[in-house]
Amino acid sequence: MEEQFPIQKVMDDQGNITDEKTLQQIDEELVKKAYYHMKRIRLFDRKAISLQRQGRIGTYPPFEGQEASQVGSVLALGTDDWVFPTYRDHGATLTFGADMVRTFLYWNGRAEGCVPPEGKNIFPAAVPIATQIPHAVGTAWAEKRKGTQNVTLCYFGDGATSEGDFHEGLNFASVFQTPTIFFNQNNRYAISVPIEKQMHSKTIAQKGLAYDLPSVRIDGNDIFSVYFETKKAVERARNGGGPTLIEAVTWRTGAHTTADDPTKYRPEEQGKDVVNPLDRLEHFMKNYSYWYDAWIDQIEHELTEEVEAAVEAMEHFPQPDPSDLFDHVFANPPEQLSEQKQSYLELLGRG
Amino acid sequence: MDVKMERKAEQTNSTQVLTMVQAINDGLKTMLEEDDTTILLGEDIGKNGGVFRATEGLQEQFGEDRVVDTPLSESGIVGTSVGLAVNGFKPVAEMQFMGFIYPAYDQIMTHVSRLRMKTMGHYSVPMVIRAPYGAGIRAPEIHSDSAEALFTHMPGIKVVCPSTPYDAKGLLIAAIEDPDPVLFMEPMRSYRAQREEVPEGKYTVEIGKGEKLQEGTDVTLIAWGAMIPVAKQAAKQVEQKEISCEILDLKTLYPLDRDLIAESVQKTGRAIIIHEAHATGGLGNDLISEINDTSFLYLRSPIERVTGFDVPVPFFALEDHYLPTPQRVLQSIEKAVHF
């Protein structure tokens, strides 16, 4: 299976493009966009960890190491497409247009963090594993039935492929040929359980064979491979070619969450040889003369300010309103719920 | 007094005489005609018309895109319905039997019921899950469960359960039109037990409202779905003893019609709750709490529960012993009246 699904890449660890045809497709706009977003979400991610350490937000699941997978895939989408993230995919949602203040708010326990900006089709992060996969299929199915060309991009990790909803979702997508891109980030650990214990199969891509899905295994730390392979899948889906399974092999640099200690279960030397995707892109930019010091300094400055401003806005966001507990459970709250609300607000002296 | 017939006359002139399962079929057909976004999903609901024929002829009339034979995949059915519902469709998903809903429980608990709240109303899941439930039809194991309490406990989903053909169609249409998810329980035992006049075309029975089926003075019998005939038989039998029963058909299990219950119990001072689900953690306990909240000082005897026992619903050789019977209801009525 590893022969049938080799890890495809177009850029090596030193940032050299190994495929001439791909090089011609890479232009300055794409390079700058990729670097900008990867840098942006890296700063966000590191800031979030630091905020958690200071007790300014709750538990946070870092995605460092997976920036190329998240940015490369989501950049392949169009404005009207849909994103179905997990809790570790805020790099993708931020790049797709999610609000940074609200993304911080989500990790500070606020439902406001699940509300996407108007016109952005971003589902709330799935916390239960794999449950978002059938949702992405259903929404894609709706787009197909409406006769649009919109697609859905669904993220999930390696552990999710052991869940029933992964298989049920892929099967539905296959049977009804929905325009769905199943984007797996295989970071090789589901919390503490390594992929070798998660499955006996050699690859995740091969699981697509069972559902007759075009499937591909790529280097998830190679932004260009991720971008162009996702783009292919998106085009296929838009043109009625149905779903695709992409396995992006990557590496979670840090812990599962800020409450987790990976030294308990990951050998120290493991992952040492993995070249960080942002470093790899930097090598490429230097090799191919895309590295402009002034621009780099400028965006670093801008992005740092953006992140700081978002933290500031998060911390000055209006306090949560206890009414929100009750007001969004139903479109029209039943009398008994309104009574619970009333009596609690009276107790608080707000009735 | 026939309240229903008066109501029907207001809504439409023409009626058909239908069983409950035919009325459900007619309700689905009405909404497929009425609203292009209505889409039915389920196992064997297309060509086969459903194992109970609830969807008979609908695929033929509306096509495979609107009456969809899905893979055998309850979580997949409910999960894809979530995706359809947030993107403009009104899915009506059939669980072939309520006992088969458990693989979809995760989707219902973690997404269907809470997507509106967690997105502060940005996304909602207007879908209906139909689930034939209950024992008494000599079906194989797991086909006979009555799991309403798992869902009435779940915030964010409404639960309804008709006992007559008229209510089945009207409640089903109301459920499909509801902006929030509704679990629609169908008492299998009542599917073909009764025929009655059902209006043609569209009408609704309000979700959240029960009905007083019989006026009485001594004791209130509270039931729904397949337990209504049991309550009626018991009430009839105690008439000879000059005990007068009031019978309430709840119809909606969440949210409960508290006024209907309070008004009746305050009058009779006694209540018997009848449901076929297990006693512990059953909806009967919530009903007792409601009565406690509204009518404690009116009670003349402890509230009685006649329910399925705290055992898994048995193989059918013993199901008649599991299910509440008029005899057991009778015993509770006597106990309450002679307290």
Short mmCIF file of N, CA, C and O in Angstrom, two decimals, chain A residues 184-255:
data_model
loop_
_atom_site.label_atom_id
_atom_site.label_comp_id
_atom_site.label_asym_id
_atom_site.label_seq_id
_atom_site.Cartn_x
_atom_site.Cartn_y
_atom_site.Cartn_z
N ASN A 184 -7.46 14.73 5.50
CA ASN A 184 -6.92 14.13 6.72
C ASN A 184 -5.55 14.70 7.04
O ASN A 184 -4.67 14.72 6.18
N GLN A 185 -5.38 15.17 8.26
CA GLN A 185 -4.03 15.53 8.72
C GLN A 185 -3.54 14.40 9.61
O GLN A 185 -3.98 14.28 10.74
N ASN A 186 -2.68 13.61 9.03
CA ASN A 186 -2.11 12.49 9.78
C ASN A 186 -0.88 13.01 10.51
O ASN A 186 0.21 13.02 9.95
N ASN A 187 -1.07 13.45 11.75
CA ASN A 187 0.08 13.95 12.52
C ASN A 187 0.69 12.84 13.37
O ASN A 187 1.49 13.08 14.25
N ARG A 188 0.22 11.64 13.10
CA ARG A 188 0.82 10.41 13.62
C ARG A 188 0.54 10.08 15.08
O ARG A 188 0.94 9.04 15.56
N TYR A 189 -0.18 10.96 15.75
CA TYR A 189 -0.59 10.64 17.12
C TYR A 189 -2.02 11.11 17.36
O TYR A 189 -2.38 12.23 17.00
N ALA A 190 -2.84 10.25 17.97
CA ALA A 190 -4.15 10.67 18.46
C ALA A 190 -4.00 10.77 19.98
O ALA A 190 -3.99 9.75 20.66
N ILE A 191 -3.86 11.96 20.47
CA ILE A 191 -3.30 12.21 21.81
C ILE A 191 -2.02 11.37 21.95
O ILE A 191 -1.01 11.72 21.34
N SER A 192 -2.11 10.24 22.65
CA SER A 192 -0.87 9.50 22.94
C SER A 192 -0.71 8.25 22.08
O SER A 192 0.33 7.60 22.13
N VAL A 193 -1.75 7.91 21.33
CA VAL A 193 -1.69 6.63 20.61
C VAL A 193 -1.10 6.83 19.22
O VAL A 193 -1.66 7.58 18.41
N PRO A 194 0.03 6.17 18.94
CA PRO A 194 0.66 6.36 17.63
C PRO A 194 -0.13 5.65 16.53
O PRO A 194 -0.90 4.74 16.79
N ILE A 195 0.08 6.11 15.33
CA ILE A 195 -0.66 5.60 14.18
C ILE A 195 -0.53 4.08 14.04
O ILE A 195 -1.49 3.40 13.67
N GLU A 196 0.63 3.54 14.43
CA GLU A 196 0.83 2.08 14.30
C GLU A 196 -0.11 1.31 15.21
O GLU A 196 -0.41 0.14 14.97
N LYS A 197 -0.54 1.96 16.29
CA LYS A 197 -1.49 1.29 17.19
C LYS A 197 -2.93 1.67 16.84
O LYS A 197 -3.88 1.01 17.27
N GLN A 198 -3.08 2.74 16.09
CA GLN A 198 -4.41 3.18 15.67
C GLN A 198 -4.96 2.26 14.59
O GLN A 198 -6.15 2.01 14.51
N MET A 199 -4.05 1.79 13.73
CA MET A 199 -4.50 0.97 12.59
C MET A 199 -3.39 0.04 12.12
O MET A 199 -2.21 0.33 12.30
N HIS A 200 -3.80 -1.07 11.55
CA HIS A 200 -2.84 -1.99 10.97
C HIS A 200 -2.57 -1.63 9.51
O HIS A 200 -1.56 -2.03 8.94
N SER A 201 -3.49 -0.86 8.92
CA SER A 201 -3.31 -0.41 7.54
C SER A 201 -2.04 0.44 7.47
O SER A 201 -1.69 1.12 8.43
N LYS A 202 -1.39 0.43 6.33
CA LYS A 202 -0.14 1.17 6.20
C LYS A 202 -0.37 2.65 5.93
O LYS A 202 0.48 3.48 6.23
N THR A 203 -1.49 2.95 5.32
CA THR A 203 -1.77 4.36 4.99
C THR A 203 -3.24 4.66 5.32
O THR A 203 -4.06 3.75 5.46
N ILE A 204 -3.53 5.94 5.39
CA ILE A 204 -4.94 6.35 5.53
C ILE A 204 -5.55 6.48 4.14
O ILE A 204 -6.72 6.15 3.93
N ALA A 205 -4.73 6.89 3.19
CA ALA A 205 -5.23 7.07 1.81
C ALA A 205 -5.90 5.79 1.30
O ALA A 205 -6.93 5.85 0.61
N GLN A 206 -5.34 4.64 1.65
CA GLN A 206 -5.90 3.39 1.12
C GLN A 206 -7.33 3.16 1.58
O GLN A 206 -8.07 2.38 0.98
N LYS A 207 -7.74 3.82 2.66
CA LYS A 207 -9.11 3.63 3.14
C LYS A 207 -10.12 4.18 2.13
O LYS A 207 -11.29 3.80 2.15
N GLY A 208 -9.66 5.08 1.28
CA GLY A 208 -10.54 5.58 0.22
C GLY A 208 -10.87 4.53 -0.82
O GLY A 208 -11.93 4.58 -1.46
N LEU A 209 -9.97 3.56 -0.97
CA LEU A 209 -10.20 2.51 -1.97
C LEU A 209 -11.51 1.77 -1.71
O LEU A 209 -12.24 1.43 -2.65
N ALA A 210 -11.79 1.54 -0.43
CA ALA A 210 -12.99 0.78 -0.07
C ALA A 210 -14.25 1.48 -0.56
O ALA A 210 -15.28 0.84 -0.79
N TYR A 211 -14.17 2.80 -0.69
CA TYR A 211 -15.34 3.57 -1.11
C TYR A 211 -15.19 4.09 -2.53
O TYR A 211 -15.97 4.94 -2.97
N ASP A 212 -14.18 3.57 -3.22
CA ASP A 212 -13.93 3.94 -4.61
C ASP A 212 -13.73 5.45 -4.76
O ASP A 212 -14.22 6.06 -5.71
N LEU A 213 -13.02 6.02 -3.79
CA LEU A 213 -12.74 7.47 -3.83
C LEU A 213 -11.35 7.69 -4.40
O LEU A 213 -10.41 7.00 -3.98
N PRO A 214 -11.18 8.66 -5.27
CA PRO A 214 -9.82 9.04 -5.63
C PRO A 214 -9.09 9.44 -4.34
O PRO A 214 -9.63 10.23 -3.57
N SER A 215 -7.93 8.87 -4.13
CA SER A 215 -7.24 9.11 -2.86
C SER A 215 -5.78 9.39 -3.12
O SER A 215 -5.19 8.82 -4.04
N VAL A 216 -5.21 10.26 -2.28
CA VAL A 216 -3.82 10.61 -2.49
C VAL A 216 -3.15 10.83 -1.14
O VAL A 216 -3.80 11.24 -0.18
N ARG A 217 -1.86 10.49 -1.09
CA ARG A 217 -1.09 10.66 0.15
C ARG A 217 0.00 11.68 -0.15
O ARG A 217 0.78 11.50 -1.08
N ILE A 218 0.00 12.74 0.63
CA ILE A 218 0.95 13.81 0.32
C ILE A 218 1.75 14.22 1.54
O ILE A 218 1.38 13.90 2.67
N ASP A 219 2.83 14.93 1.26
CA ASP A 219 3.64 15.50 2.33
C ASP A 219 2.91 16.73 2.85
O ASP A 219 2.84 17.77 2.19
N GLY A 220 2.36 16.61 4.01
CA GLY A 220 1.56 17.70 4.57
C GLY A 220 2.36 18.89 5.04
O GLY A 220 1.79 19.90 5.45
N ASN A 221 3.68 18.78 5.00
CA ASN A 221 4.51 19.93 5.37
C ASN A 221 5.04 20.66 4.15
O ASN A 221 5.81 21.60 4.27
N ASP A 222 4.60 20.20 2.99
CA ASP A 222 4.97 20.83 1.72
C ASP A 222 3.77 21.64 1.24
O ASP A 222 2.81 21.11 0.69
N ILE A 223 3.82 22.92 1.50
CA ILE A 223 2.67 23.78 1.22
C ILE A 223 2.21 23.68 -0.24
O ILE A 223 1.01 23.71 -0.53
N PHE A 224 3.15 23.52 -1.15
CA PHE A 224 2.75 23.51 -2.57
C PHE A 224 2.07 22.20 -2.95
O PHE A 224 1.11 22.19 -3.70
N SER A 225 2.58 21.13 -2.40
CA SER A 225 1.95 19.84 -2.66
C SER A 225 0.51 19.87 -2.11
O SER A 225 -0.44 19.44 -2.78
N VAL A 226 0.37 20.39 -0.90
CA VAL A 226 -0.96 20.46 -0.28
C VAL A 226 -1.89 21.33 -1.14
O VAL A 226 -3.02 20.93 -1.46
N TYR A 227 -1.38 22.48 -1.52
CA TYR A 227 -2.22 23.43 -2.27
C TYR A 227 -2.65 22.83 -3.62
O TYR A 227 -3.84 22.81 -3.95
N PHE A 228 -1.69 22.31 -4.38
CA PHE A 228 -2.05 21.84 -5.73
C PHE A 228 -2.88 20.56 -5.70
O PHE A 228 -3.79 20.39 -6.51
N GLU A 229 -2.61 19.68 -4.75
CA GLU A 229 -3.43 18.45 -4.67
C GLU A 229 -4.86 18.78 -4.22
O GLU A 229 -5.82 18.20 -4.70
N THR A 230 -4.98 19.72 -3.27
CA THR A 230 -6.33 20.09 -2.84
C THR A 230 -7.07 20.77 -3.98
O THR A 230 -8.26 20.53 -4.22
N LYS A 231 -6.34 21.61 -4.70
CA LYS A 231 -6.94 22.32 -5.83
C LYS A 231 -7.51 21.32 -6.85
O LYS A 231 -8.62 21.49 -7.36
N LYS A 232 -6.73 20.28 -7.11
CA LYS A 232 -7.19 19.23 -8.04
C LYS A 232 -8.50 18.60 -7.54
O LYS A 232 -9.44 18.40 -8.29
N ALA A 233 -8.52 18.30 -6.24
CA ALA A 233 -9.71 17.68 -5.65
C ALA A 233 -10.90 18.63 -5.72
O ALA A 233 -12.03 18.22 -6.00
N VAL A 234 -10.63 19.91 -5.46
CA VAL A 234 -11.70 20.91 -5.49
C VAL A 234 -12.27 21.01 -6.91
O VAL A 234 -13.48 21.03 -7.11
N GLU A 235 -11.38 21.06 -7.89
CA GLU A 235 -11.85 21.15 -9.28
C GLU A 235 -12.67 19.93 -9.65
O GLU A 235 -13.72 20.03 -10.30
N ARG A 236 -12.20 18.78 -9.23
CA ARG A 236 -12.94 17.54 -9.52
C ARG A 236 -14.34 17.62 -8.92
O ARG A 236 -15.34 17.33 -9.58
N ALA A 237 -14.41 18.05 -7.68
CA ALA A 237 -15.70 18.12 -6.99
C ALA A 237 -16.62 19.15 -7.66
O ALA A 237 -17.81 18.89 -7.90
N ARG A 238 -16.06 20.29 -8.02
CA ARG A 238 -16.86 21.34 -8.68
C ARG A 238 -17.43 20.87 -10.01
O ARG A 238 -18.51 21.28 -10.42
N ASN A 239 -16.66 20.04 -10.69
CA ASN A 239 -17.09 19.61 -12.01
C ASN A 239 -17.86 18.30 -11.99
O ASN A 239 -17.96 17.61 -12.99
N GLY A 240 -18.40 17.96 -10.82
CA GLY A 240 -19.26 16.78 -10.75
C GLY A 240 -18.50 15.47 -10.60
O GLY A 240 -19.09 14.39 -10.74
N GLY A 241 -17.20 15.56 -10.31
CA GLY A 241 -16.40 14.34 -10.19
C GLY A 241 -16.45 13.68 -8.81
O GLY A 241 -15.81 12.66 -8.59
N GLY A 242 -17.22 14.27 -7.89
CA GLY A 242 -17.40 13.64 -6.59
C GLY A 242 -16.27 13.87 -5.61
O GLY A 242 -15.42 14.74 -5.80
N PRO A 243 -16.29 13.08 -4.53
CA PRO A 243 -15.38 13.30 -3.40
C PRO A 243 -13.96 12.80 -3.62
O PRO A 243 -13.72 11.96 -4.49
N THR A 244 -13.05 13.32 -2.79
CA THR A 244 -11.64 12.89 -2.81
C THR A 244 -11.18 12.75 -1.36
O THR A 244 -11.60 13.52 -0.50
N LEU A 245 -10.31 11.78 -1.13
CA LEU A 245 -9.66 11.64 0.17
C LEU A 245 -8.19 12.03 0.05
O LEU A 245 -7.48 11.48 -0.80
N ILE A 246 -7.77 12.99 0.86
CA ILE A 246 -6.37 13.41 0.88
C ILE A 246 -5.78 13.09 2.25
O ILE A 246 -6.35 13.49 3.27
N GLU A 247 -4.70 12.34 2.25
CA GLU A 247 -3.97 12.11 3.51
C GLU A 247 -2.73 12.98 3.49
O GLU A 247 -1.83 12.76 2.68
N ALA A 248 -2.71 13.97 4.36
CA ALA A 248 -1.54 14.85 4.44
C ALA A 248 -0.72 14.41 5.65
O ALA A 248 -1.16 14.56 6.80
N VAL A 249 0.45 13.85 5.38
CA VAL A 249 1.28 13.35 6.47
C VAL A 249 2.05 14.52 7.07
O VAL A 249 2.77 15.22 6.36
N THR A 250 1.85 14.73 8.35
CA THR A 250 2.44 15.91 8.98
C THR A 250 2.92 15.55 10.38
O THR A 250 3.06 14.36 10.71
N TRP A 251 3.19 16.54 11.17
CA TRP A 251 3.75 16.30 12.51
C TRP A 251 3.31 17.43 13.44
O TRP A 251 3.52 18.60 13.14
N ARG A 252 2.68 17.02 14.53
CA ARG A 252 2.29 17.99 15.54
C ARG A 252 3.53 18.24 16.41
O ARG A 252 3.99 17.34 17.11
N THR A 253 4.05 19.46 16.32
CA THR A 253 5.30 19.76 17.02
C THR A 253 5.13 19.68 18.54
O THR A 253 5.99 19.18 19.25
N GLY A 254 4.02 20.18 19.00
CA GLY A 254 3.83 20.30 20.45
C GLY A 254 2.91 19.25 21.03
O GLY A 254 2.82 18.12 20.54
N ALA A 255 2.22 19.65 22.07
CA ALA A 255 1.35 18.74 22.81
C ALA A 255 -0.02 18.65 22.14
O ALA A 255 -0.37 19.46 21.31
#
